[in-house]
Structure formats: C-alpha cells, structure tokens
N, CA, C and O of each residue as an XYZ file, in Angstrom:
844
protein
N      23.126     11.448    -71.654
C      22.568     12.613    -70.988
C      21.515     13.270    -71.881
O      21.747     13.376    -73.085
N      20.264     13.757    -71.306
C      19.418     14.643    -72.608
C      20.288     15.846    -72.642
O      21.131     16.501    -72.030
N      19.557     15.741    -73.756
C      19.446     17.325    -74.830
C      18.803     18.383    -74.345
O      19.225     19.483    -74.703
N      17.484     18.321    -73.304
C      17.106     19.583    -73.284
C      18.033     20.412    -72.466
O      18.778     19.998    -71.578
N      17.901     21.561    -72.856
C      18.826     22.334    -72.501
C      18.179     23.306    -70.777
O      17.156     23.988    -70.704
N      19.190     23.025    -69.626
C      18.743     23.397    -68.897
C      19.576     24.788    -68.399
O      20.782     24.834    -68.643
N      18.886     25.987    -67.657
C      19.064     27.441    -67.185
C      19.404     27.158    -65.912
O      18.643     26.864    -64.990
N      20.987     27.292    -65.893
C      21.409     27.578    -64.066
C      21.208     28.653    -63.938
O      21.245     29.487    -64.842
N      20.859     28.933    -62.353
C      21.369     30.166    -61.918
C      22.827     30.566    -61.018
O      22.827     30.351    -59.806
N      23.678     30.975    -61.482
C      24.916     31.459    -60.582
C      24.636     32.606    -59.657
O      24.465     33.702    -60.191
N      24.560     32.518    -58.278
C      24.847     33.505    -57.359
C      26.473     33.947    -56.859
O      27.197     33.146    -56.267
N      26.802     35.037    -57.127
C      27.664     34.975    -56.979
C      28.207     36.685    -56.567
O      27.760     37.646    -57.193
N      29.304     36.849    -55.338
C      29.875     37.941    -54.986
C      31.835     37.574    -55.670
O      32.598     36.663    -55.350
N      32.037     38.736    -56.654
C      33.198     38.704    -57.285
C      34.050     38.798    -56.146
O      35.167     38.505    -56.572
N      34.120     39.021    -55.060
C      35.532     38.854    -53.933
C      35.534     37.830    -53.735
O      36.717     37.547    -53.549
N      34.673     36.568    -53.586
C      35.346     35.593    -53.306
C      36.594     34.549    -54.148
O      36.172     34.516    -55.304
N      37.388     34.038    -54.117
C      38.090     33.468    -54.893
C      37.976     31.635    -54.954
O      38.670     30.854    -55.604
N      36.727     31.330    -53.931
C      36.094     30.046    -54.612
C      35.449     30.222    -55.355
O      35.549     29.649    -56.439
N      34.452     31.150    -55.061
C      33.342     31.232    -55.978
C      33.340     31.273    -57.726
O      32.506     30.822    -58.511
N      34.907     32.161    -58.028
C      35.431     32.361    -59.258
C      36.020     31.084    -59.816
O      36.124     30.855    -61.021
N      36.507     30.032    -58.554
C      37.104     28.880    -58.952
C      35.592     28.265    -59.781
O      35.260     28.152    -60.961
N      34.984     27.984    -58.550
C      33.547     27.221    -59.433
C      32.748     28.005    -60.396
O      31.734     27.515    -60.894
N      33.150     29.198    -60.686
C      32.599     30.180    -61.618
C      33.235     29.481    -63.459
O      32.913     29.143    -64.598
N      34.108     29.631    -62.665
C      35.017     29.068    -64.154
C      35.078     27.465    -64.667
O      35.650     27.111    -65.698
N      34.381     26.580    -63.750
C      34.048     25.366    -63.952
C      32.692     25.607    -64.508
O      32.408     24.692    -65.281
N      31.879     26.370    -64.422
C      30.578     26.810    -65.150
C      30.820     26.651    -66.788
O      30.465     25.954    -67.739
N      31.555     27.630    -66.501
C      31.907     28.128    -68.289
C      32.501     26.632    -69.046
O      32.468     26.328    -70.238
N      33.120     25.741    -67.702
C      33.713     24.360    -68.237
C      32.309     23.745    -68.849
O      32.226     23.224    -69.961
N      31.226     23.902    -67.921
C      30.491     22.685    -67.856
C      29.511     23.402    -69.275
O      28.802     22.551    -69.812
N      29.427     24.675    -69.830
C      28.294     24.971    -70.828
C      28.749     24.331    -71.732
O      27.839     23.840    -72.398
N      30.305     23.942    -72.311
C      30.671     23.476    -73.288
C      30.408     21.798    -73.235
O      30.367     21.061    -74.221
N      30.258     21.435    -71.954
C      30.100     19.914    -72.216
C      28.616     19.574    -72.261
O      28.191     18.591    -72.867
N      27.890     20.382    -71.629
C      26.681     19.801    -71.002
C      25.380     20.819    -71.593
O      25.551     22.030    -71.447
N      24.174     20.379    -72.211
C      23.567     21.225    -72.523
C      22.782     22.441    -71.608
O      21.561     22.591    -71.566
N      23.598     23.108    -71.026
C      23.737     24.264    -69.851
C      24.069     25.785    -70.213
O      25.021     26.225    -70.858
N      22.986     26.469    -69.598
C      23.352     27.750    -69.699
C      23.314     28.356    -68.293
O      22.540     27.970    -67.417
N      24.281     29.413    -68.138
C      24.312     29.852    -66.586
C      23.569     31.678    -66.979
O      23.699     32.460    -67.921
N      23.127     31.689    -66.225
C      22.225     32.991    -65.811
C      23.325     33.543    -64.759
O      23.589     32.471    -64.215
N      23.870     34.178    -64.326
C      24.870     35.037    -63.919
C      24.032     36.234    -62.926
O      23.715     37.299    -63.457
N      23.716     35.986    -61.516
C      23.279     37.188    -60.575
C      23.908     37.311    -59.702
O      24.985     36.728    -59.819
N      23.718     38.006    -58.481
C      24.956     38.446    -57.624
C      23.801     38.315    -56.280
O      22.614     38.584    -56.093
N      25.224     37.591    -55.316
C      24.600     37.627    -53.792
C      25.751     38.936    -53.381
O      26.420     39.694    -54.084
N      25.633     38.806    -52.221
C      26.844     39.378    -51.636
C      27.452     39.333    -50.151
O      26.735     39.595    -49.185
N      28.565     39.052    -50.033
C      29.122     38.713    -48.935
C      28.992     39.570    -47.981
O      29.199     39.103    -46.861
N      28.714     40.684    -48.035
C      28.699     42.114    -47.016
C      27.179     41.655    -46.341
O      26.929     41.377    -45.168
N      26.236     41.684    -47.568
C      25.276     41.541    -46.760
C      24.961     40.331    -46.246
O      23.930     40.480    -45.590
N      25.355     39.121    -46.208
C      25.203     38.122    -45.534
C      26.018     38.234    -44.111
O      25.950     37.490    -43.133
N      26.464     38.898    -44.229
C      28.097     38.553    -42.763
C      27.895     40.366    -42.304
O      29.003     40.888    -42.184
N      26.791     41.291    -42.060
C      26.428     42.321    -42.016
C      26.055     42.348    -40.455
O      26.464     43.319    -39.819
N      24.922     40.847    -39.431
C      24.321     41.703    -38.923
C      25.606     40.155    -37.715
O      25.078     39.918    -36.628
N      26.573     39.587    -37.888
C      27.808     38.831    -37.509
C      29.020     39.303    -37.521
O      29.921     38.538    -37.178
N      29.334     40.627    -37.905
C      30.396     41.078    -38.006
C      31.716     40.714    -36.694
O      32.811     40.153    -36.699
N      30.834     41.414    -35.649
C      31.611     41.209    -34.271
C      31.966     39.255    -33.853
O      32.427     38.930    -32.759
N      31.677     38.358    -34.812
C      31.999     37.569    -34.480
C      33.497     36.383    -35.733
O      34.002     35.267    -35.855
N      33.484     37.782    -36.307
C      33.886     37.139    -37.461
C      35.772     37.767    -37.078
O      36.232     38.826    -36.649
N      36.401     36.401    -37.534
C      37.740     37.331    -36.862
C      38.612     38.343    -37.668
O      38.698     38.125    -38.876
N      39.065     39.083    -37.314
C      39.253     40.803    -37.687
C      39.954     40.867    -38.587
O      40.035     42.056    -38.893
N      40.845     39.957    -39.563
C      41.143     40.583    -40.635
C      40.092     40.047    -42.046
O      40.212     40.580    -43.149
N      38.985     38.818    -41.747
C      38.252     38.971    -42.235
C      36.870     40.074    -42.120
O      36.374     40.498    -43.163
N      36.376     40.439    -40.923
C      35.581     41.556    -40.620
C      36.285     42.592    -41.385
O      35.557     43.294    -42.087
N      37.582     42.848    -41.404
C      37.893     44.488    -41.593
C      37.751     44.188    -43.398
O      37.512     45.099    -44.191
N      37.958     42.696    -43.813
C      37.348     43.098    -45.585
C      35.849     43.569    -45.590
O      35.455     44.668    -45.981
N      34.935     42.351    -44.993
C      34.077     42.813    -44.838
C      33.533     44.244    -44.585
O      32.328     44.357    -44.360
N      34.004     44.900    -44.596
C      33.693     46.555    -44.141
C      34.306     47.164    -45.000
O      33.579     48.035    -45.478
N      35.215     47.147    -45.408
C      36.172     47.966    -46.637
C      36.031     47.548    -47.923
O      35.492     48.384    -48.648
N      36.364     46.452    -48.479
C      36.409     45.992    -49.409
C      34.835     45.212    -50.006
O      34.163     45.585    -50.968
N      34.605     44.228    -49.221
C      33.198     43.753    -49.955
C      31.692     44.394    -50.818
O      31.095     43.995    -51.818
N      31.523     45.259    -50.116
C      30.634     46.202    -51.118
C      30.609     47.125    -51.878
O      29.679     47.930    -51.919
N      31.830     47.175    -52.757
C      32.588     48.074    -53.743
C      31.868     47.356    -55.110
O      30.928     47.828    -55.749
N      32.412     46.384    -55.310
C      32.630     45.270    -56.728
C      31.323     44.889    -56.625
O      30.603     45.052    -57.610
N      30.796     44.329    -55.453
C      29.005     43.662    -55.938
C      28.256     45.105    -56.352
O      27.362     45.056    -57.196
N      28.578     46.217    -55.831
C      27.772     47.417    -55.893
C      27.931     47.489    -57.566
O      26.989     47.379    -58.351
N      29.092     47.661    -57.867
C      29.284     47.995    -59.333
C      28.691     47.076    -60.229
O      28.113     47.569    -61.197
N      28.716     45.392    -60.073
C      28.051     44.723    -60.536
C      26.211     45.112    -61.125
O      25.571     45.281    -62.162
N      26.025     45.086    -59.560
C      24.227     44.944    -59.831
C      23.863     46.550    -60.337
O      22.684     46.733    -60.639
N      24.685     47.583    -60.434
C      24.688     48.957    -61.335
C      24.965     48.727    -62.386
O      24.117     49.270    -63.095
N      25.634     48.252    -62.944
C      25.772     47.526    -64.290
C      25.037     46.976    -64.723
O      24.629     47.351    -65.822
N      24.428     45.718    -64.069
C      23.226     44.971    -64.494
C      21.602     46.001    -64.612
O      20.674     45.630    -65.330
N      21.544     47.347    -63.728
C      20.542     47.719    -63.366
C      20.725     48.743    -64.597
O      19.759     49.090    -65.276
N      21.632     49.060    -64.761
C      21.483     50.118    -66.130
C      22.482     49.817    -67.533
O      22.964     50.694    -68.249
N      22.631     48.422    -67.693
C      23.007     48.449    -68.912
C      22.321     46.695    -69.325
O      22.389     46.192    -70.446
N      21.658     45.994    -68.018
C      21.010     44.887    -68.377
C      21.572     43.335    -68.305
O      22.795     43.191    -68.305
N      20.900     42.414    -68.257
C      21.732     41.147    -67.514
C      22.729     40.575    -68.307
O      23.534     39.789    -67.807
N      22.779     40.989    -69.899
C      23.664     40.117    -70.394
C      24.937     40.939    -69.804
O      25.902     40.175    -69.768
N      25.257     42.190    -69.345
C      26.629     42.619    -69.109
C      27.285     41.557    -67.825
O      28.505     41.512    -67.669
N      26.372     40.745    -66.966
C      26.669     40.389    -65.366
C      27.825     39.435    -65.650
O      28.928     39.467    -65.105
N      27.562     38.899    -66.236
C      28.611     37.318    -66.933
C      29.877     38.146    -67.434
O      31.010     37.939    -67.002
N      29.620     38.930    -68.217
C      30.924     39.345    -69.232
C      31.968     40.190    -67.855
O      33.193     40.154    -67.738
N      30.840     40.973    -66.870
C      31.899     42.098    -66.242
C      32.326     41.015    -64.715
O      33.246     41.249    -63.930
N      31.478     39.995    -64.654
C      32.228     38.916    -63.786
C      33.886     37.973    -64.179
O      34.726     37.424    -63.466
N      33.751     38.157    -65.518
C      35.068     37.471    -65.546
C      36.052     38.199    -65.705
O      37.153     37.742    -65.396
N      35.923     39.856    -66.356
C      36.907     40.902    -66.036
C      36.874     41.361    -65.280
O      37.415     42.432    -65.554
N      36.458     41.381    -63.870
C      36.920     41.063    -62.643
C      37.485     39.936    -62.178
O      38.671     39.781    -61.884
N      36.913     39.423    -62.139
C      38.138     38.324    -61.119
C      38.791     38.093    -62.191
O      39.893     37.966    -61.656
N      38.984     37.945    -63.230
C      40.516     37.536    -64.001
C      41.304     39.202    -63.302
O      42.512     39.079    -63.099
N      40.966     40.017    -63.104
C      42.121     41.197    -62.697
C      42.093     40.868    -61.211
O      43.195     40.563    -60.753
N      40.616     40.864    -59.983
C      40.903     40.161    -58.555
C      41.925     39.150    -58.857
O      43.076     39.534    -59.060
N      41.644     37.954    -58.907
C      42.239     36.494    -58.174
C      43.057     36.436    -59.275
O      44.181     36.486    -58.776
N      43.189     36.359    -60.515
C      44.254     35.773    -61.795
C      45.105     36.578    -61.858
O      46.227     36.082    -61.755
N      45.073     37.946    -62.025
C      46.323     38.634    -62.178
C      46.600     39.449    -60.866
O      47.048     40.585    -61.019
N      46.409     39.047    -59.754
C      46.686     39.301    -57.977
C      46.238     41.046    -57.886
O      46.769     41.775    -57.048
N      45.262     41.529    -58.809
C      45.117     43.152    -58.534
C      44.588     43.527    -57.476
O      44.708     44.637    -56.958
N      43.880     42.492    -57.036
C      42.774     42.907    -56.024
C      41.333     43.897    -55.800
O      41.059     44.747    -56.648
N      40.769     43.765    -55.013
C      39.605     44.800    -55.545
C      39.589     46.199    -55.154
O      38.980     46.775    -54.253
N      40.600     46.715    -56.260
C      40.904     48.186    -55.893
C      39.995     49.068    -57.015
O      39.171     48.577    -57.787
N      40.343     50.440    -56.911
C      39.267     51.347    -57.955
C      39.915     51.041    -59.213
O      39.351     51.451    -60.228
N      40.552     50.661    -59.284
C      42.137     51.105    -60.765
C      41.147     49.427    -61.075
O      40.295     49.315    -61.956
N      41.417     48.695    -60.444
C      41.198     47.194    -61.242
C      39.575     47.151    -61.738
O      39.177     46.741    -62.829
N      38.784     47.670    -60.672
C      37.619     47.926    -61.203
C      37.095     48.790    -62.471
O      36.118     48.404    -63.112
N      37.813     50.013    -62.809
C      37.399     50.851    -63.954
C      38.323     49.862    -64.852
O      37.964     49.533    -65.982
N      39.337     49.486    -64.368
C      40.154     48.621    -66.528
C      39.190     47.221    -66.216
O      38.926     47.034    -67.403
N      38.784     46.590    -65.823
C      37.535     45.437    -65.603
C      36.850     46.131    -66.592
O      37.041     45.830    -67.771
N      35.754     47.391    -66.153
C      34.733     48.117    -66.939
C      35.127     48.400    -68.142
O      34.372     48.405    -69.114
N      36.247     48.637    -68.173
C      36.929     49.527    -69.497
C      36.800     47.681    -70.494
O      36.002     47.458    -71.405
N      37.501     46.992    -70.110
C      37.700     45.286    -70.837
C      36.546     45.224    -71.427
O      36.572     45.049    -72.645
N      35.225     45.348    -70.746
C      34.004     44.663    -71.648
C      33.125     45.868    -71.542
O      32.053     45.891    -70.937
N      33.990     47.446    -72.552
C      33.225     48.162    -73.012
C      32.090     49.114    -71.800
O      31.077     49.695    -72.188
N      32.424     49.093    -70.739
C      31.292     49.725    -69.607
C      31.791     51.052    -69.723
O      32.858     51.334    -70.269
N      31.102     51.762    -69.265
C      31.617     53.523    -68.694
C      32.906     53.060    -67.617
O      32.849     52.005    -66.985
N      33.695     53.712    -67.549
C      34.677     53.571    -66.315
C      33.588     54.805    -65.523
O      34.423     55.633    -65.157
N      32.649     55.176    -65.221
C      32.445     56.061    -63.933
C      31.257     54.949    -63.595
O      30.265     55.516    -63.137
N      31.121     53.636    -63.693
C      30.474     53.082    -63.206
C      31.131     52.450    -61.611
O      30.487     52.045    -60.643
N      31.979     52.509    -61.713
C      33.450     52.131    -60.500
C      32.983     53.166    -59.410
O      33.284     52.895    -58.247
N      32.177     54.494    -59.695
C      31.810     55.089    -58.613
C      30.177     54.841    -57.851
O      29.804     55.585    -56.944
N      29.490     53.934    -58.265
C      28.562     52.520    -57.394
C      29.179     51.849    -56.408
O      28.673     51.096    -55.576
N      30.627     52.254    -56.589
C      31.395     51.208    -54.817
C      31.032     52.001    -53.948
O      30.834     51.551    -52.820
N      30.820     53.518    -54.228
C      30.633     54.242    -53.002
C      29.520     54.526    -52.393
O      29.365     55.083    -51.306
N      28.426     53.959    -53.437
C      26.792     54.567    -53.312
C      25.840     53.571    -53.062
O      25.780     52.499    -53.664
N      25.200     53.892    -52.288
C      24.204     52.602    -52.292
C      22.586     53.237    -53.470
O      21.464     53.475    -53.021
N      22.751     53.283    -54.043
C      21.594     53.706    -55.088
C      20.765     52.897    -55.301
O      19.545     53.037    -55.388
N      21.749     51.501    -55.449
C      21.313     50.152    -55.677
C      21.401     48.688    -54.887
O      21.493     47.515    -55.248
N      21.335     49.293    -53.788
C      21.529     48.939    -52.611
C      20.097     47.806    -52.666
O      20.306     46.608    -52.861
N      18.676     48.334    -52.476
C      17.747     47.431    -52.574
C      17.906     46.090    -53.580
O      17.691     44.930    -53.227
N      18.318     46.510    -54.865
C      18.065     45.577    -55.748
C      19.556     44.218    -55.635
O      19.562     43.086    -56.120
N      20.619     44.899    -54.842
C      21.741     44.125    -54.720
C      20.564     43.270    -53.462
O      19.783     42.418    -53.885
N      20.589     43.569    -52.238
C      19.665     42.799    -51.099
C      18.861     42.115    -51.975
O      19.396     41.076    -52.363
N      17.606     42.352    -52.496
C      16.713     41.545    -53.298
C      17.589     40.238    -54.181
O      17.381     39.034    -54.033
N      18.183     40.610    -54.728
C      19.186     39.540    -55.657
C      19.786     38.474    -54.509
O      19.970     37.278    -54.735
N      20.077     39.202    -53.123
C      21.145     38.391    -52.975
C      20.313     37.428    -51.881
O      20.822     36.367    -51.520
N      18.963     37.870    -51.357
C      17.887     37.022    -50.822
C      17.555     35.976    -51.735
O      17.866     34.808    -51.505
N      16.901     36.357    -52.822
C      16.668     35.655    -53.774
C      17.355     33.994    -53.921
O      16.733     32.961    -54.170
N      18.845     34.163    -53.671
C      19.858     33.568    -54.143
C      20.264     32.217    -52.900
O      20.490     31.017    -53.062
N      20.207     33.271    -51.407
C      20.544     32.318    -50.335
C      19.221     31.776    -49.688
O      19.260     30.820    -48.913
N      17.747     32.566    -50.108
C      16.336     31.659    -49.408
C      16.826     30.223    -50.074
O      16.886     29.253    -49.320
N      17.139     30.083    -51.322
C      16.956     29.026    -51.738
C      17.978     27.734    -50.912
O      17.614     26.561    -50.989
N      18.933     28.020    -50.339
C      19.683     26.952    -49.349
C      19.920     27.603    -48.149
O      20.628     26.927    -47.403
N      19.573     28.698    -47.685
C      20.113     28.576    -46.165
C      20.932     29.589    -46.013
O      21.727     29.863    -46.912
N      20.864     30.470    -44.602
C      22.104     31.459    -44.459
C      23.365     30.771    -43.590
O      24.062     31.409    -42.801
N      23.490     29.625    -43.831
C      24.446     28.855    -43.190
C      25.538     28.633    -44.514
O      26.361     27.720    -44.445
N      25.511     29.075    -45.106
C      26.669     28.862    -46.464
C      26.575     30.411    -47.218
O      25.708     31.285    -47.218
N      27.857     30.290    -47.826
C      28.234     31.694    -48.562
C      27.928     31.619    -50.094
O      26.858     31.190    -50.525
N      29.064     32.122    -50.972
C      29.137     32.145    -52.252
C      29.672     30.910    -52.899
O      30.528     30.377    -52.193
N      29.408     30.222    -54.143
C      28.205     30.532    -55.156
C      27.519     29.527    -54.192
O      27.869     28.683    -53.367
N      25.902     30.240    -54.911
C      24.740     29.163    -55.043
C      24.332     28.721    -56.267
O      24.424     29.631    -57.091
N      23.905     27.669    -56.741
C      23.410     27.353    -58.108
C      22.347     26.894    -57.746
O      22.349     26.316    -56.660
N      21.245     26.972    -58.410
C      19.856     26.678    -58.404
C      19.727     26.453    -59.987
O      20.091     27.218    -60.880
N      19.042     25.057    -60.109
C      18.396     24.189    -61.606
C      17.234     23.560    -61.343
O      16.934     22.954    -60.314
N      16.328     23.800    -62.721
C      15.498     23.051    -62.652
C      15.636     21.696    -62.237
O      16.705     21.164    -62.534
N      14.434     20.722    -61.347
C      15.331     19.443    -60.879
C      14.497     18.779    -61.967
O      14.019     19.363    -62.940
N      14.370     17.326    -61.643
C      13.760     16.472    -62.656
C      12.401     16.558    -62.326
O      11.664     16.878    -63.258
N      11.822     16.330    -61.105
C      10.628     16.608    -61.258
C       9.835     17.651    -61.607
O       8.638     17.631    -61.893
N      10.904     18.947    -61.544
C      10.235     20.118    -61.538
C      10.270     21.028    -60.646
O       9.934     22.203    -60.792
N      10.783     20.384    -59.450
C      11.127     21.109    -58.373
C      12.482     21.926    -58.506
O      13.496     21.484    -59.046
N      12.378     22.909    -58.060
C      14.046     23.762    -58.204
C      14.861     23.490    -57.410
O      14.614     23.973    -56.305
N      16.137     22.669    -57.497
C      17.422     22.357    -56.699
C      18.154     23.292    -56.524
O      18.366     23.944    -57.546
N      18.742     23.706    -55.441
C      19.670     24.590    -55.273
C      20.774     24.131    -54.543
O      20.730     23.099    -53.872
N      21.679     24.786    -54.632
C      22.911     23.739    -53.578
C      24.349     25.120    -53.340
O      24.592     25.832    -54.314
N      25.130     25.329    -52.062
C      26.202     25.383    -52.426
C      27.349     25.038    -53.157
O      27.555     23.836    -52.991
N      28.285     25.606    -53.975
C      29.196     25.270    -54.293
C      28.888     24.992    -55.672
O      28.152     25.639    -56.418
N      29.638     23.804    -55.948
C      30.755     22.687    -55.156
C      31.960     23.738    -55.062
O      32.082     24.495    -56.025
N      32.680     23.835    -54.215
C      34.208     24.275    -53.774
C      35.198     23.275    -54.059
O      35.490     22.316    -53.344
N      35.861     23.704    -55.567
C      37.211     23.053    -55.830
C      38.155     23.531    -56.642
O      38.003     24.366    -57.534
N      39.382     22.847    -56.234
C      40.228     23.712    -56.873
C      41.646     22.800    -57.803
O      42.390     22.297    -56.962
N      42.087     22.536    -59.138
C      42.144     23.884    -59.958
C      40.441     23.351    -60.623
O      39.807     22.432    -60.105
N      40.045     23.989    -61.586
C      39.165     23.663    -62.086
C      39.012     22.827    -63.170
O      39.490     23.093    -64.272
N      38.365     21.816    -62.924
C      37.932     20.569    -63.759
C      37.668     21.021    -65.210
O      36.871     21.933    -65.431
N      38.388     20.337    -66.285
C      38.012     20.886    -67.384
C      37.445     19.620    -68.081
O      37.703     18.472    -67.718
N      36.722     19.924    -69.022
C      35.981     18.855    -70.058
C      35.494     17.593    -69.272
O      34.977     17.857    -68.186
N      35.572     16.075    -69.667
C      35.298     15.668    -69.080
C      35.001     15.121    -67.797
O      34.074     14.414    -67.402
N      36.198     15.705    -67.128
C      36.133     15.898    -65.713
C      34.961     16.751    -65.109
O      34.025     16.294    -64.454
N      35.174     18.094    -65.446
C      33.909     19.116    -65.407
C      32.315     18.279    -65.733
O      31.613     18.117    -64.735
N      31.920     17.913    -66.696
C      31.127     17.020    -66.665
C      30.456     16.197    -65.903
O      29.245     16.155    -65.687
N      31.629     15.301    -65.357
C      31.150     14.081    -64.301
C      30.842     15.304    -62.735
O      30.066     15.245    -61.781
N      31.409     15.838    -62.965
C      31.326     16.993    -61.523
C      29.695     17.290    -61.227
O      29.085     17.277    -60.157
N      29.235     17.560    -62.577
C      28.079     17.909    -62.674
C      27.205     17.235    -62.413
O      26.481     17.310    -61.420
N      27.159     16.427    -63.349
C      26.578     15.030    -63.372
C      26.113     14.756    -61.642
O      25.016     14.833    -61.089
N      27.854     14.317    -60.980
C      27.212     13.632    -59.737
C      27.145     14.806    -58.883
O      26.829     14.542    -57.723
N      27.373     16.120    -59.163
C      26.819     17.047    -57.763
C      25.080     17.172    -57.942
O      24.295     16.990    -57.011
N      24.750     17.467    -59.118
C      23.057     17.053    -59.736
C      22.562     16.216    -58.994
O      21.500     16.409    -58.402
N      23.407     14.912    -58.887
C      22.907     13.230    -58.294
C      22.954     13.813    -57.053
O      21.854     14.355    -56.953
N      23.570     14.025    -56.052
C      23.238     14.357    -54.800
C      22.580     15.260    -54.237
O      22.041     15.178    -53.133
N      22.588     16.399    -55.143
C      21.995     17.357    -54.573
C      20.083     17.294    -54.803
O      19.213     17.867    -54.147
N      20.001     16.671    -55.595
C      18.605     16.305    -55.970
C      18.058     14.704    -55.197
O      16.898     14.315    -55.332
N      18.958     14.026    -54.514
C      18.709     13.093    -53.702
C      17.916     13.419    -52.311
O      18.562     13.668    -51.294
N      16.508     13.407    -52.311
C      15.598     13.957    -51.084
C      16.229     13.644    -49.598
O      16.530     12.465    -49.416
N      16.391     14.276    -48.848
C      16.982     13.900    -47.808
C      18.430     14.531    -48.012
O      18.826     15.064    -46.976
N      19.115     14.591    -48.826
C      20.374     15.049    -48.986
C      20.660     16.483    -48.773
O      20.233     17.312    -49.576
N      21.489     16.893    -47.546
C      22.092     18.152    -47.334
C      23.429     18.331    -47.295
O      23.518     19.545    -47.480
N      24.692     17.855    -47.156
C      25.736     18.332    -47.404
C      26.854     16.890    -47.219
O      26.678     15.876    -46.543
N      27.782     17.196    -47.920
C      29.010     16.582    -47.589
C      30.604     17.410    -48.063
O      30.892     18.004    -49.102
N      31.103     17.245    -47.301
C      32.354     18.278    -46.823
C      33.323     17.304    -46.861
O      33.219     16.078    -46.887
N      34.623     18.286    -46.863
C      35.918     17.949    -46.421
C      37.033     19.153    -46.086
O      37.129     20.265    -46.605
N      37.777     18.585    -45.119
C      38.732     20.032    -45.063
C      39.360     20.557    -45.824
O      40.018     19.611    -46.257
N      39.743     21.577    -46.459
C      40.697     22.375    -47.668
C      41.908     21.862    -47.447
O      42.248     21.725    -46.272
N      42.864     21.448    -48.559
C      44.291     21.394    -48.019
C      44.889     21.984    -49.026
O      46.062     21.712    -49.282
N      44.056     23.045    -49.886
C      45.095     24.091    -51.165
C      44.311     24.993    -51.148
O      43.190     24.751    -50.700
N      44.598     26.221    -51.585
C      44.402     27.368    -51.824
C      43.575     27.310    -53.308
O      43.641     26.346    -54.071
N      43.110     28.033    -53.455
C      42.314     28.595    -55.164
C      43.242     28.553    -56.280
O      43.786     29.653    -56.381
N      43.725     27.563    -57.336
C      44.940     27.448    -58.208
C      44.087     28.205    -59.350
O      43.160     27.791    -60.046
N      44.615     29.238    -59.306
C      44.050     30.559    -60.827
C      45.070     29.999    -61.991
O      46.287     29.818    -62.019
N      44.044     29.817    -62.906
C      45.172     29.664    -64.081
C      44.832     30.121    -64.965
O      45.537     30.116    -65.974
C-alpha cells in the first residue's frame, strides 16, 4: 500500500449508532493505514426535515425531539472552540449515547463536554439555532457529495486520479479491528472508486455491538 498519507472526511450526526459503529472503525483504520479522518457533522434532522409525515412515528417523534440537540452542540463547539475539538467531543458522546446506554439527554451531553475539557453551558446550543446555518452548510456539503437517498456517515477521499470519492457507510457491526479494518478499507476504496459503481447491500441481521 503507499505511504502517502491520505485526508478522509467523516460526516457524521452523533445519534446515529451505525454511524459511531463505522466511526470507530475509522480510528481502527488511522492506525493501520496511512489515514487521517477530518471529523464534520451532517445531520439527521435536517435530512429527514421536509419527510417527516412519512417516516413512521416513533422514528419521526426522535426526529423532532431528540436529533437536533447533540449535532447543534457539536457544530457550536466546532464554531467557537475550532475543528480539532469535533473528533475528541464525537467520541465522548457516543461512548456516553450508544456504549454506556445514556442516551442523548442534557446530563450526558454536559459530562461528554465536561470529558474533553468544553464549557458544560455549551449543552445549551440543543436549544438554539445560532448555528443553525453553518450545521445546514456542513451537512450539504457532506450529502451533495452522494445523494439524499442515504443517511449517516459519508466519507469522501481523495481518489487516485484525483477525483474525490465519496460513498456511504460501510455499515457494520462489531467493528473490524487491525487487519481486518484494513482489508475493509482497502476493498470499500476498490469499489467505491470503480466508475460505474453505486451500491451493494444486504439485510441487517444484528444490532450495533458497542464494545
């Protein structure tokens, strides 16, 4: 594999609990692969915003309550303390969301902030849209590049020619570590950079294994 070292981008809304699955195969793959992830935020609210009425109701009613709390606090964080915080306050969240079952309440959000040093009154951005434009901008940014037909994460890499690849996912679960993580890469790269190539699927038969 070369050496030069290539800049992902992670799109990503902290409620989801794939997204954190393949979030944490990231962090697998910097150690194997000469990779760095750039860490920005889409968000699920505003993608599933102007579909609500079709979405069935105990997912709609997160959508409305819960989803734009945690991305809000995110891209306020990023907007006033700068991008290296996005990575650090993504994994003290979802390690308190999905790993330790807290969920995305105010209490899990300020000890998240509190973990990697933030103000705890940054937890009050769930309620405000202040930063409302720059969350939309980020999270356009993130899904022009594949389509509003798929959710959270997107990754976008330089491709080989030069062209920028972007792709959903990959969605899996528990997460591939070391060499496994690797080959993941490797051949989701190989397909997703194969011209003509748009998707291949399969049905879920487990849940998100947090470990």
């Amino acid at each position: 594999m070369s050496e030069t070292r290539t800049t992902a981008d992670f799109y990503f809304d902290p409620l989801c609990p794939w997204a954190w699955m393949t979030s944490r195969w990231m962090l697998e793959v910097e150690k194997v692969r000469p990779v760095d992830v750039r860490w920005k935020v889409m968000s699920l609210a505003v993608l599933n915003e102007d579909r609500l009425a079709d979405l069935p109701a105990e997912y709609r009613e997160m959508m409305e309550t819960q989803a734009w709390g945690p991305v809000r606090v995110v891209i306020a964080a990023q907007q006033l303390h700068g991008d290296e915080v996005v990575g650090r306050l993504y994994t003290a969240l979802g390690t308190r969301f999905h790993n330790q079952g807290e969920g995305p309440t105010r209490e899990a959000i300020e000890a998240a902030l509190s973990d990697v040093g933030l103000p705890a009154g940054l937890a009050d951005y769930a309620d405000k849209d202040t930063y409302d434009a720059e969350l939309r901008a980020s999270h356009k940014e993130g899904i022009e590049k594949v389509g509003q037909d798929v959710g959270t994460p997107v990754i976008a890499v330089p491709g080989a020619d030069g062209a920028e690849v972007a792709f959903f996912g990959p969605v899996v679960t528990p997460t591939p570590r070391g060499e496994a993580a690797a080959r993941l890469w490797d051949g989701t790269l190989l397909v997703a950079s194969t011209p003509g190539f748009f998707e291949i699927k399969r049905t879920r038969t487990a849940s998100p294994s947090f470990e």
